[in-house]
Structure formats: C-alpha cells, structure tokens
Amino acid sequence: MDDSGSKAEASPAVNVERERRILDAAIKLIVHYGYDKTTVSDIAREAGVSKGAVYLHWPSKDDLFTALLLREVQLFAAEWMEMIEQDPEGGTLQGMYLHSLTAMLKRPMLKALMTQDRRILGDFMRRQDRSLLKQRNIMSAEFIRLMQEAGVVRADLDADLAAYILACLRLGMIYIEEMLDADQIPSLERAIPAMADFIERSLAPEGGSNSEAGKRIIRNMLTALQDRWARGQMI
C-alpha cells in the first residue's frame, strides 16, 4: 500500500501514476455501487493506497469525483477527435454524431451524467452548480451556427431548434432502453449509423456537408475546451 506522506516526497511520475490508479478505482466502484455508497476508504483500498494518499490529491470526495468526471470528458473528447480525423467524412454531421455517440456510450460515467442517473451520481449533482448540467451539450446552438457558416449545416435552419432536436435524439437513444422491451431495440451497431444518416439527410445542405470545414471547427472548439480543462473546468 502506498502511504506517501506528501506530494513533495514523491516524484511527479509517482504522483501521476498514483492519481491514475485512484481515479481508475473510483470509476470502477462508483459505476458499480453508486457515488453515495462508495467511500474514500473503499476507493483507497481498491487502488492499493492509503486513505491519506487519496486526500493528498483531492481534499474531499466531491473534489475527487469532479476530477473523475473531468478526466472522462477529456478521454471522450480525445477519442472522438481521433475517430473524426481518421474518417474522411468525420467532419460531416453524420460523422460527428456517429463518432460522438459511439465514444460517449463507451463511458458509463458520461452516460450517467447525460441522463442524471441518480443511482450512479447519487447526491453529488444536487450539490453542484447547475452550469455543470447546462453546459454539457457540445453540439450547442452556437456550434450549429458555426457549422452553418462553414457549410456543414443548412443555413435556413433555426440553430436553437436544431441543437434542441439533436439533444433530444441523443438523449432519446440513451433513455429508450428503459422504455422498450429488449426485442424491440436494435443493436447499437445498427441504430447509431442509421440515426447519424437520418441527421445528415435532415440537416445537411444540398450536396452534403463540408467535412474538412467541420473538422476545423471541431479542432478549434476542442482547443478552446482544453484551456478550460487545464483550469479544472468542465464543458
């Protein structure tokens, strides 16, 4: 067990590795048991460190969980961008939606955040600034307007309505599992591409989206977000 007395006594590499182990342990336990039922002692035991070592990194359980959510957002964004860059059509609406939903559904903590899953998030969200929830939509109206200017989204559409519809579709795909019988739900491998194709046909300009212009906008957006993440701020 790692019982390091202070951050100053360990090398930066040791601190980074210990932090990773703690966050890995935290997400495993919180996804399984929920935030309220998971204690700092549980996390320390799972990570193989002392409880005091956890508090060297974060002064409270809430601070640890906020750091965990931030890491999940950063990992999601990195994977999303990689998928977009590797896909020639990644900067189209179809590509963006396909890859964002695929990347997000791999991360149960982000799925819980999107749906405000009280089993996983517990009492944590009630104590947080509502901006944590209000700002979680990457494909906002402002983003849609940029895409319209770049020729990725039809210019005649109301950006606020388009952003709202996209949010409804994304959240609907997450919630629908709780409302339908299993035999009524197609596999994600079929459903996500079909939904992405539907969005492209509905919102893209005649002739299709400008993929390269879309990629540039996403790169710029993520660069700006990385500055916020470096300051410990969420989306």
Coordinates of N, CA and C in Angstrom, one line a residue:
M1 N 0.8 -1.2 0.0 CA 0.0 0.0 0.0 C 0.9 1.2 0.0
D2 N 0.5 2.2 -0.8 CA 1.2 3.5 -0.9 C 0.8 4.4 0.2
D3 N 1.7 4.7 1.1 CA 1.4 5.6 2.2 C 2.2 6.8 2.2
S4 N 2.6 7.3 1.0 CA 3.4 8.5 0.9 C 2.8 9.6 1.7
G5 N 3.7 10.3 2.4 CA 3.3 11.3 3.4 C 2.9 12.6 2.7
S6 N 3.5 13.0 1.6 CA 3.2 14.2 1.0 C 3.5 14.2 -0.5
K7 N 3.0 15.1 -1.3 CA 3.3 15.1 -2.7 C 4.7 15.4 -3.0
A8 N 5.3 16.2 -2.1 CA 6.7 16.7 -2.3 C 7.6 15.5 -2.1
E9 N 7.2 14.5 -1.4 CA 8.1 13.4 -1.1 C 8.2 12.4 -2.3
A10 N 7.2 12.5 -3.2 CA 7.2 11.5 -4.4 C 7.5 12.3 -5.6
S11 N 8.0 11.6 -6.6 CA 8.4 12.2 -7.9 C 7.1 12.5 -8.6
P12 N 7.1 13.4 -9.6 CA 5.9 13.7 -10.4 C 5.3 12.5 -11.0
A13 N 6.2 11.6 -11.5 CA 5.7 10.4 -12.2 C 5.0 9.5 -11.2
V14 N 5.5 9.4 -10.0 CA 4.8 8.6 -9.0 C 3.4 9.2 -8.7
N15 N 3.4 10.5 -8.5 CA 2.1 11.2 -8.2 C 1.1 11.0 -9.4
V16 N 1.5 11.1 -10.6 CA 0.6 10.9 -11.7 C 0.1 9.5 -11.8
E17 N 1.0 8.5 -11.6 CA 0.6 7.1 -11.6 C -0.4 6.8 -10.4
R18 N -0.1 7.3 -9.3 CA -1.0 7.1 -8.1 C -2.4 7.7 -8.4
E19 N -2.4 8.9 -8.9 CA -3.6 9.6 -9.3 C -4.4 8.7 -10.3
R20 N -3.8 8.2 -11.3 CA -4.4 7.4 -12.3 C -5.1 6.2 -11.6
R21 N -4.3 5.5 -10.7 CA -4.8 4.3 -10.0 C -6.1 4.7 -9.2
I22 N -6.0 5.8 -8.5 CA -7.1 6.2 -7.7 C -8.4 6.5 -8.5
L23 N -8.2 7.2 -9.6 CA -9.3 7.5 -10.5 C -9.9 6.2 -11.1
D24 N -9.0 5.3 -11.5 CA -9.5 4.1 -12.1 C -10.3 3.3 -11.1
A25 N -9.8 3.3 -9.8 CA -10.5 2.6 -8.8 C -11.9 3.2 -8.5
A26 N -11.9 4.6 -8.5 CA -13.1 5.3 -8.2 C -14.2 5.0 -9.3
I27 N -13.8 5.1 -10.5 CA -14.8 4.9 -11.6 C -15.4 3.5 -11.5
K28 N -14.5 2.5 -11.3 CA -15.0 1.1 -11.2 C -16.0 0.9 -10.1
L29 N -15.7 1.5 -8.9 CA -16.6 1.3 -7.7 C -17.9 2.2 -7.9
I30 N -17.8 3.4 -8.3 CA -18.9 4.3 -8.4 C -19.9 3.8 -9.5
V31 N -19.4 3.3 -10.6 CA -20.3 2.8 -11.6 C -21.1 1.6 -11.1
H32 N -20.4 0.8 -10.3 CA -21.0 -0.5 -9.8 C -21.9 -0.2 -8.6
Y33 N -21.4 0.6 -7.6 CA -22.2 0.8 -6.4 C -22.9 2.1 -6.3
G34 N -22.5 3.1 -7.1 CA -23.0 4.4 -7.0 C -22.2 5.3 -6.1
Y35 N -22.3 6.6 -6.3 CA -21.5 7.6 -5.6 C -21.7 7.6 -4.1
D36 N -23.0 7.6 -3.7 CA -23.3 7.7 -2.3 C -22.8 6.5 -1.5
K37 N -22.8 5.3 -2.1 CA -22.4 4.1 -1.4 C -20.9 3.8 -1.4
T38 N -20.2 4.6 -2.2 CA -18.8 4.4 -2.3 C -18.0 5.4 -1.4
T39 N -17.2 4.9 -0.5 CA -16.4 5.8 0.4 C -15.0 6.0 -0.1
V40 N -14.4 7.0 0.4 CA -13.0 7.2 0.1 C -12.1 6.0 0.5
S41 N -12.5 5.4 1.7 CA -11.8 4.2 2.1 C -11.9 3.1 1.1
D42 N -13.1 2.9 0.5 CA -13.3 1.9 -0.5 C -12.4 2.1 -1.7
I43 N -12.3 3.4 -2.1 CA -11.5 3.8 -3.3 C -10.0 3.5 -3.0
A44 N -9.6 3.9 -1.8 CA -8.2 3.7 -1.4 C -7.8 2.3 -1.4
R45 N -8.7 1.5 -0.8 CA -8.5 0.0 -0.8 C -8.4 -0.6 -2.2
E46 N -9.3 -0.2 -3.1 CA -9.3 -0.7 -4.4 C -8.0 -0.3 -5.2
A47 N -7.6 0.9 -4.9 CA -6.4 1.5 -5.6 C -5.1 1.0 -5.0
G48 N -5.1 0.4 -3.8 CA -3.9 -0.1 -3.1 C -3.1 1.1 -2.5
V49 N -3.8 2.1 -2.1 CA -3.1 3.2 -1.4 C -3.8 3.5 -0.1
S50 N -3.2 4.3 0.7 CA -3.8 4.7 2.0 C -4.9 5.8 1.7
K51 N -5.8 5.9 2.7 CA -6.8 6.9 2.6 C -6.2 8.3 2.6
G52 N -5.1 8.5 3.4 CA -4.4 9.7 3.4 C -3.8 10.1 2.0
A53 N -3.4 9.1 1.3 CA -2.8 9.3 0.0 C -3.9 9.9 -1.0
V54 N -5.1 9.4 -0.8 CA -6.2 10.0 -1.7 C -6.4 11.4 -1.4
Y55 N -6.4 11.8 -0.1 CA -6.6 13.2 0.3 C -5.4 14.1 -0.1
L56 N -4.3 13.5 -0.4 CA -3.2 14.3 -0.8 C -3.5 14.9 -2.2
H57 N -4.3 14.2 -3.0 CA -4.6 14.6 -4.3 C -5.9 15.5 -4.3
W58 N -6.9 15.1 -3.5 CA -8.2 15.8 -3.5 C -8.6 16.0 -2.1
P59 N -9.0 17.2 -1.7 CA -9.4 17.4 -0.3 C -10.7 16.8 0.1
S60 N -11.5 16.4 -0.8 CA -12.8 15.8 -0.5 C -13.2 14.8 -1.5
K61 N -14.2 14.0 -1.2 CA -14.8 13.0 -2.1 C -15.4 13.7 -3.3
D62 N -16.1 14.8 -3.1 CA -16.7 15.6 -4.2 C -15.6 16.1 -5.2
D63 N -14.5 16.5 -4.6 CA -13.4 17.0 -5.5 C -12.8 15.9 -6.3
L64 N -12.7 14.7 -5.7 CA -12.2 13.5 -6.4 C -13.2 13.2 -7.6
F65 N -14.5 13.2 -7.3 CA -15.5 12.9 -8.3 C -15.5 13.9 -9.4
T66 N -15.3 15.2 -9.1 CA -15.2 16.2 -10.1 C -14.0 16.0 -11.0
A67 N -12.9 15.6 -10.5 CA -11.7 15.3 -11.2 C -11.9 14.1 -12.1
L68 N -12.7 13.1 -11.6 CA -13.0 11.9 -12.4 C -13.9 12.2 -13.6
L69 N -14.9 13.1 -13.4 CA -15.8 13.5 -14.5 C -15.0 14.3 -15.5
L70 N -14.1 15.1 -15.1 CA -13.3 15.9 -16.0 C -12.4 15.0 -16.8
R71 N -11.8 14.0 -16.2 CA -10.9 13.0 -16.9 C -11.8 12.3 -18.0
E72 N -13.0 11.9 -17.6 CA -13.8 11.2 -18.5 C -14.2 12.0 -19.8
V73 N -14.5 13.3 -19.5 CA -14.8 14.2 -20.6 C -13.6 14.4 -21.5
Q74 N -12.4 14.5 -20.9 CA -11.2 14.7 -21.7 C -10.9 13.4 -22.6
L75 N -11.0 12.2 -22.0 CA -10.8 11.0 -22.7 C -11.8 10.8 -23.8
F76 N -13.1 11.2 -23.5 CA -14.1 11.1 -24.6 C -13.7 12.0 -25.7
A77 N -13.3 13.3 -25.4 CA -13.0 14.2 -26.5 C -11.8 13.8 -27.3
A78 N -10.8 13.2 -26.7 CA -9.7 12.7 -27.4 C -10.0 11.6 -28.4
E79 N -10.9 10.7 -27.8 CA -11.3 9.5 -28.7 C -12.2 10.0 -29.8
W80 N -13.1 10.9 -29.5 CA -14.0 11.5 -30.5 C -13.2 12.1 -31.7
M81 N -12.2 13.0 -31.3 CA -11.4 13.7 -32.3 C -10.6 12.7 -33.1
E82 N -10.1 11.7 -32.5 CA -9.3 10.7 -33.2 C -10.2 10.0 -34.2
M83 N -11.4 9.6 -33.9 CA -12.3 8.9 -34.8 C -12.7 9.8 -35.9
I84 N -12.9 11.1 -35.6 CA -13.2 12.1 -36.7 C -12.1 12.3 -37.7
E85 N -10.9 12.4 -37.1 CA -9.7 12.6 -38.0 C -9.5 11.4 -38.9
Q86 N -9.7 10.3 -38.4 CA -9.4 9.1 -39.2 C -10.5 8.8 -40.3
D87 N -11.6 9.5 -40.2 CA -12.8 9.2 -41.1 C -12.8 10.4 -42.1
P88 N -12.7 10.1 -43.4 CA -12.8 11.2 -44.4 C -14.1 12.0 -44.3
E89 N -15.2 11.4 -43.8 CA -16.5 12.1 -43.6 C -16.7 12.4 -42.1
G90 N -15.6 12.4 -41.4 CA -15.8 12.7 -39.9 C -16.3 14.1 -39.6
G91 N -16.0 15.0 -40.4 CA -16.4 16.4 -40.2 C -17.8 16.7 -40.7
T92 N -18.5 15.7 -41.3 CA -19.9 15.9 -41.6 C -20.8 15.7 -40.4
L93 N -22.0 16.2 -40.5 CA -22.9 16.0 -39.4 C -23.1 14.5 -39.0
Q94 N -23.2 13.7 -40.1 CA -23.3 12.3 -39.9 C -22.1 11.7 -39.1
G95 N -20.9 12.1 -39.6 CA -19.7 11.6 -38.9 C -19.6 12.1 -37.5
M96 N -19.9 13.4 -37.2 CA -19.8 13.9 -35.9 C -20.7 13.2 -34.9
Y97 N -21.9 13.0 -35.4 CA -22.9 12.4 -34.5 C -22.6 10.9 -34.3
L98 N -22.2 10.2 -35.4 CA -21.9 8.8 -35.3 C -20.7 8.6 -34.3
H99 N -19.7 9.4 -34.4 CA -18.5 9.1 -33.6 C -18.7 9.7 -32.1
S100 N -19.4 10.8 -32.0 CA -19.6 11.3 -30.6 C -20.5 10.3 -29.8
L101 N -21.5 9.8 -30.4 CA -22.4 8.9 -29.6 C -21.7 7.5 -29.4
T102 N -20.9 7.1 -30.4 CA -20.2 5.8 -30.2 C -19.2 6.0 -29.0
A103 N -18.4 7.1 -29.0 CA -17.4 7.3 -28.0 C -18.1 7.5 -26.6
M104 N -19.2 8.2 -26.6 CA -19.8 8.5 -25.3 C -20.4 7.3 -24.7
L105 N -21.0 6.4 -25.5 CA -21.6 5.2 -24.9 C -20.6 4.2 -24.4
K106 N -19.4 4.4 -24.7 CA -18.3 3.5 -24.1 C -18.0 3.9 -22.7
R107 N -18.5 5.1 -22.2 CA -18.1 5.6 -20.9 C -19.4 5.8 -20.1
P108 N -19.6 4.8 -19.2 CA -20.8 4.8 -18.4 C -21.0 6.0 -17.5
M109 N -19.9 6.6 -17.1 CA -19.9 7.8 -16.2 C -20.5 9.0 -17.0
L110 N -20.1 9.1 -18.3 CA -20.7 10.2 -19.1 C -22.1 9.9 -19.4
K111 N -22.5 8.7 -19.7 CA -23.9 8.3 -19.9 C -24.7 8.7 -18.7
A112 N -24.2 8.4 -17.5 CA -24.9 8.8 -16.2 C -25.0 10.3 -16.1
L113 N -24.0 11.0 -16.5 CA -24.0 12.5 -16.4 C -25.1 13.0 -17.4
M114 N -25.1 12.5 -18.6 CA -26.1 13.0 -19.6 C -27.5 12.7 -19.1
T115 N -27.8 11.6 -18.5 CA -29.1 11.2 -18.1 C -29.4 11.6 -16.6
Q116 N -28.4 12.1 -15.9 CA -28.6 12.4 -14.5 C -29.0 11.2 -13.7
D117 N -28.3 10.1 -14.0 CA -28.6 8.8 -13.3 C -28.3 8.9 -11.8
R118 N -29.4 8.9 -11.0 CA -29.2 9.1 -9.6 C -28.6 7.9 -8.9
R119 N -28.8 6.7 -9.6 CA -28.2 5.5 -9.0 C -26.7 5.7 -8.9
I120 N -26.1 6.2 -10.0 CA -24.6 6.4 -10.1 C -24.2 7.7 -9.5
L121 N -24.9 8.8 -9.8 CA -24.4 10.1 -9.4 C -24.8 10.4 -7.9
G122 N -25.9 9.8 -7.5 CA -26.4 10.0 -6.1 C -26.7 11.4 -5.8
D123 N -26.2 11.8 -4.6 CA -26.5 13.2 -4.1 C -25.5 14.2 -4.7
F124 N -24.5 13.8 -5.4 CA -23.4 14.7 -5.9 C -24.0 15.8 -6.7
M125 N -24.9 15.5 -7.7 CA -25.4 16.5 -8.6 C -26.2 17.6 -7.9
R126 N -26.9 17.2 -6.9 CA -27.8 18.2 -6.2 C -26.9 19.3 -5.6
R127 N -25.7 19.0 -5.3 CA -24.8 20.0 -4.6 C -24.0 20.8 -5.6
Q128 N -24.1 20.5 -6.9 CA -23.3 21.2 -7.9 C -24.0 22.3 -8.5
D129 N -23.2 23.2 -9.1 CA -23.7 24.4 -9.9 C -24.4 23.8 -11.1
R130 N -25.6 24.3 -11.4 CA -26.4 23.8 -12.5 C -25.7 24.0 -13.8
S131 N -24.7 24.8 -13.9 CA -24.0 25.0 -15.1 C -23.3 23.7 -15.6
L132 N -23.0 22.9 -14.6 CA -22.4 21.6 -15.0 C -23.3 20.8 -15.9
L133 N -24.6 20.9 -15.6 CA -25.5 20.2 -16.5 C -25.8 21.0 -17.7
K134 N -26.0 22.3 -17.6 CA -26.5 23.1 -18.7 C -25.4 23.2 -19.8
Q135 N -24.1 23.1 -19.5 CA -23.1 23.2 -20.4 C -22.6 21.9 -21.0
R136 N -23.2 20.8 -20.7 CA -22.7 19.5 -21.1 C -22.9 19.2 -22.6
N137 N -23.8 20.0 -23.3 CA -24.1 19.7 -24.7 C -23.1 20.4 -25.6
I138 N -22.2 19.6 -26.2 CA -21.1 20.1 -27.1 C -21.8 20.6 -28.3
M139 N -22.8 20.0 -28.9 CA -23.4 20.4 -30.1 C -24.5 21.5 -29.7
S140 N -24.1 22.6 -29.3 CA -24.9 23.7 -28.8 C -25.4 24.5 -30.0
A141 N -26.3 25.5 -29.8 CA -26.8 26.3 -30.8 C -25.6 27.1 -31.4
E142 N -24.7 27.6 -30.6 CA -23.6 28.3 -31.1 C -22.7 27.4 -32.0
F143 N -22.6 26.2 -31.7 CA -21.8 25.2 -32.5 C -22.5 25.1 -33.8
I144 N -23.9 24.9 -33.8 CA -24.6 24.8 -35.0 C -24.5 26.0 -35.9
R145 N -24.5 27.2 -35.4 CA -24.3 28.4 -36.2 C -22.9 28.4 -36.9
L146 N -21.9 28.0 -36.2 CA -20.6 27.9 -36.8 C -20.6 26.9 -37.9
M147 N -21.3 25.8 -37.7 CA -21.4 24.8 -38.8 C -22.2 25.3 -40.0
Q148 N -23.2 26.1 -39.7 CA -24.0 26.7 -40.8 C -23.1 27.7 -41.7
E149 N -22.3 28.5 -41.0 CA -21.4 29.4 -41.7 C -20.3 28.6 -42.5
A150 N -20.0 27.4 -42.1 CA -19.0 26.6 -42.8 C -19.5 25.7 -43.8
G151 N -20.9 25.7 -44.0 CA -21.5 24.9 -45.0 C -21.7 23.4 -44.6
V152 N -21.7 23.2 -43.3 CA -21.9 21.8 -42.8 C -23.4 21.6 -42.5
V153 N -24.1 22.6 -42.1 CA -25.5 22.5 -41.7 C -26.3 23.5 -42.6
R154 N -27.5 23.2 -43.0 CA -28.3 24.0 -43.8 C -28.5 25.4 -43.2
A155 N -28.3 26.4 -44.0 CA -28.3 27.8 -43.4 C -29.7 28.3 -43.1
D156 N -30.8 27.6 -43.7 CA -32.1 28.0 -43.4 C -32.7 27.5 -42.1
L157 N -32.0 26.7 -41.4 CA -32.5 26.1 -40.2 C -32.3 27.0 -39.0
D158 N -33.2 26.9 -38.0 CA -33.1 27.7 -36.8 C -32.1 26.9 -35.9
A159 N -31.0 27.5 -35.6 CA -29.9 26.9 -34.9 C -30.3 26.4 -33.5
D160 N -31.1 27.2 -32.8 CA -31.6 26.8 -31.5 C -32.5 25.5 -31.6
L161 N -33.3 25.5 -32.6 CA -34.2 24.3 -32.7 C -33.4 23.1 -33.1
A162 N -32.4 23.3 -34.0 CA -31.6 22.2 -34.5 C -30.8 21.6 -33.3
A163 N -30.2 22.4 -32.5 CA -29.5 21.9 -31.3 C -30.4 21.2 -30.4
Y164 N -31.6 21.7 -30.2 CA -32.6 21.0 -29.3 C -32.9 19.6 -29.8
I165 N -33.2 19.6 -31.2 CA -33.6 18.3 -31.8 C -32.4 17.3 -31.6
L166 N -31.2 17.7 -31.9 CA -30.1 16.8 -31.8 C -29.9 16.3 -30.3
A167 N -30.2 17.2 -29.4 CA -30.1 16.8 -28.0 C -31.2 15.7 -27.7
C168 N -32.4 16.0 -28.2 CA -33.5 15.0 -28.0 C -33.1 13.6 -28.6
L169 N -32.6 13.6 -29.8 CA -32.2 12.4 -30.4 C -31.2 11.6 -29.6
R170 N -30.2 12.4 -29.2 CA -29.1 11.7 -28.4 C -29.5 11.2 -27.1
L171 N -30.3 12.0 -26.4 CA -30.8 11.5 -25.1 C -31.8 10.4 -25.2
G172 N -32.6 10.5 -26.3 CA -33.6 9.5 -26.6 C -33.0 8.1 -26.8
M173 N -31.9 8.1 -27.5 CA -31.2 6.8 -27.7 C -30.7 6.2 -26.4
I174 N -30.3 7.1 -25.5 CA -29.8 6.6 -24.2 C -31.0 6.1 -23.3
Y175 N -32.1 6.9 -23.3 CA -33.2 6.6 -22.4 C -34.1 5.4 -22.9
I176 N -34.1 5.2 -24.2 CA -35.0 4.3 -24.8 C -34.9 2.9 -24.3
E177 N -33.7 2.5 -23.8 CA -33.6 1.1 -23.3 C -34.5 0.8 -22.1
E178 N -34.8 1.9 -21.4 CA -35.6 1.7 -20.2 C -37.1 1.7 -20.5
M179 N -37.5 2.0 -21.7 CA -38.9 2.1 -22.1 C -39.4 1.0 -23.0
L180 N -38.5 0.3 -23.7 CA -38.9 -0.7 -24.7 C -38.4 -2.1 -24.2
D181 N -39.1 -3.1 -24.7 CA -38.7 -4.5 -24.5 C -37.4 -4.7 -25.3
A182 N -36.6 -5.6 -24.8 CA -35.3 -5.9 -25.4 C -35.4 -6.3 -26.9
D183 N -36.5 -7.0 -27.2 CA -36.6 -7.5 -28.6 C -37.0 -6.3 -29.5
Q184 N -37.4 -5.2 -29.0 CA -37.8 -4.0 -29.8 C -36.6 -3.1 -30.1
I185 N -35.5 -3.3 -29.4 CA -34.3 -2.4 -29.5 C -33.3 -3.0 -30.4
P186 N -32.9 -2.4 -31.5 CA -31.9 -2.9 -32.4 C -30.5 -2.7 -31.8
S187 N -29.5 -3.4 -32.3 CA -28.2 -3.3 -31.7 C -27.7 -1.9 -32.0
L188 N -26.7 -1.4 -31.2 CA -26.1 -0.1 -31.4 C -25.4 0.0 -32.7
E189 N -24.8 -1.2 -33.1 CA -24.1 -1.2 -34.4 C -25.0 -0.9 -35.6
R190 N -26.3 -1.2 -35.4 CA -27.3 -0.8 -36.5 C -27.9 0.6 -36.2
A191 N -28.2 0.8 -34.9 CA -29.0 2.0 -34.6 C -28.2 3.3 -34.8
I192 N -27.0 3.4 -34.3 CA -26.2 4.6 -34.3 C -25.9 5.1 -35.7
P193 N -25.4 4.2 -36.7 CA -25.3 4.7 -38.0 C -26.6 5.1 -38.7
A194 N -27.7 4.4 -38.4 CA -29.0 4.8 -39.0 C -29.4 6.2 -38.5
M195 N -29.2 6.4 -37.2 CA -29.5 7.7 -36.7 C -28.7 8.8 -37.3
A196 N -27.4 8.6 -37.4 CA -26.5 9.5 -38.0 C -26.8 9.8 -39.4
D197 N -27.2 8.8 -40.2 CA -27.6 9.0 -41.6 C -28.9 9.9 -41.6
F198 N -29.8 9.6 -40.7 CA -31.1 10.4 -40.6 C -30.8 11.9 -40.4
I199 N -29.8 12.2 -39.5 CA -29.5 13.5 -39.2 C -28.8 14.2 -40.4
E200 N -27.9 13.5 -41.1 CA -27.3 14.1 -42.2 C -28.3 14.4 -43.3
R201 N -29.2 13.6 -43.6 CA -30.2 13.8 -44.6 C -31.2 15.0 -44.2
S202 N -31.4 15.1 -42.9 CA -32.3 16.2 -42.5 C -31.7 17.6 -42.4
L203 N -30.4 17.6 -41.9 CA -29.8 18.9 -41.6 C -28.7 19.4 -42.5
A204 N -28.1 18.5 -43.3 CA -27.0 18.9 -44.2 C -27.5 19.6 -45.4
P205 N -26.7 20.6 -46.0 CA -27.1 21.3 -47.2 C -27.2 20.4 -48.4
E206 N -27.8 20.8 -49.4 CA -27.9 20.0 -50.7 C -26.5 19.8 -51.2
G207 N -26.1 18.6 -51.5 CA -24.8 18.3 -51.9 C -23.9 17.7 -50.8
G208 N -24.5 17.7 -49.6 CA -23.7 17.1 -48.4 C -22.9 18.2 -47.6
S209 N -22.5 17.7 -46.5 CA -21.7 18.6 -45.6 C -20.3 18.8 -46.1
N210 N -19.7 19.9 -45.7 CA -18.2 20.1 -45.9 C -17.4 19.5 -44.8
S211 N -16.9 18.3 -45.0 CA -16.3 17.6 -43.9 C -15.0 18.3 -43.4
E212 N -14.2 18.8 -44.3 CA -12.9 19.4 -43.8 C -13.2 20.7 -43.0
A213 N -14.2 21.5 -43.4 CA -14.6 22.6 -42.7 C -15.1 22.2 -41.3
G214 N -15.9 21.2 -41.2 CA -16.4 20.7 -40.0 C -15.3 20.2 -39.0
K215 N -14.3 19.6 -39.6 CA -13.2 19.1 -38.8 C -12.4 20.3 -38.2
R216 N -12.2 21.4 -39.0 CA -11.5 22.6 -38.5 C -12.3 23.2 -37.3
I217 N -13.6 23.2 -37.4 CA -14.4 23.8 -36.3 C -14.3 23.0 -35.0
I218 N -14.3 21.7 -35.2 CA -14.2 20.8 -34.0 C -12.8 20.9 -33.4
R219 N -11.8 21.0 -34.2 CA -10.4 21.2 -33.7 C -10.3 22.4 -32.9
N220 N -10.9 23.5 -33.4 CA -10.8 24.8 -32.7 C -11.6 24.8 -31.4
M221 N -12.8 24.1 -31.5 CA -13.6 24.0 -30.3 C -12.9 23.2 -29.2
L222 N -12.3 22.1 -29.5 CA -11.6 21.3 -28.5 C -10.4 22.0 -28.0
T223 N -9.7 22.8 -28.8 CA -8.5 23.5 -28.3 C -9.0 24.5 -27.2
A224 N -10.1 25.2 -27.5 CA -10.6 26.1 -26.5 C -11.1 25.4 -25.2
L225 N -11.7 24.2 -25.4 CA -12.1 23.5 -24.2 C -10.9 23.0 -23.4
Q226 N -9.8 22.6 -24.1 CA -8.6 22.2 -23.4 C -8.1 23.2 -22.4
D227 N -8.2 24.5 -22.8 CA -7.8 25.6 -21.9 C -8.7 25.6 -20.6
R228 N -9.9 25.3 -20.8 CA -10.8 25.3 -19.6 C -10.5 24.0 -18.8
W229 N -10.3 22.9 -19.4 CA -10.0 21.7 -18.7 C -8.7 21.8 -17.9
A230 N -7.7 22.6 -18.5 CA -6.4 22.8 -17.8 C -6.7 23.5 -16.5
R231 N -7.7 24.3 -16.4 CA -8.1 25.1 -15.2 C -9.0 24.3 -14.3
G232 N -9.3 23.0 -14.7 CA -10.2 22.2 -13.9 C -11.6 22.5 -14.1
Q233 N -12.0 23.1 -15.2 CA -13.4 23.4 -15.5 C -14.0 22.4 -16.5
M234 N -15.3 22.1 -16.3 CA -15.9 21.2 -17.2 C -16.3 21.9 -18.5
I235 N -17.1 21.2 -19.3 CA -17.6 21.9 -20.6 C -18.4 23.1 -20.3

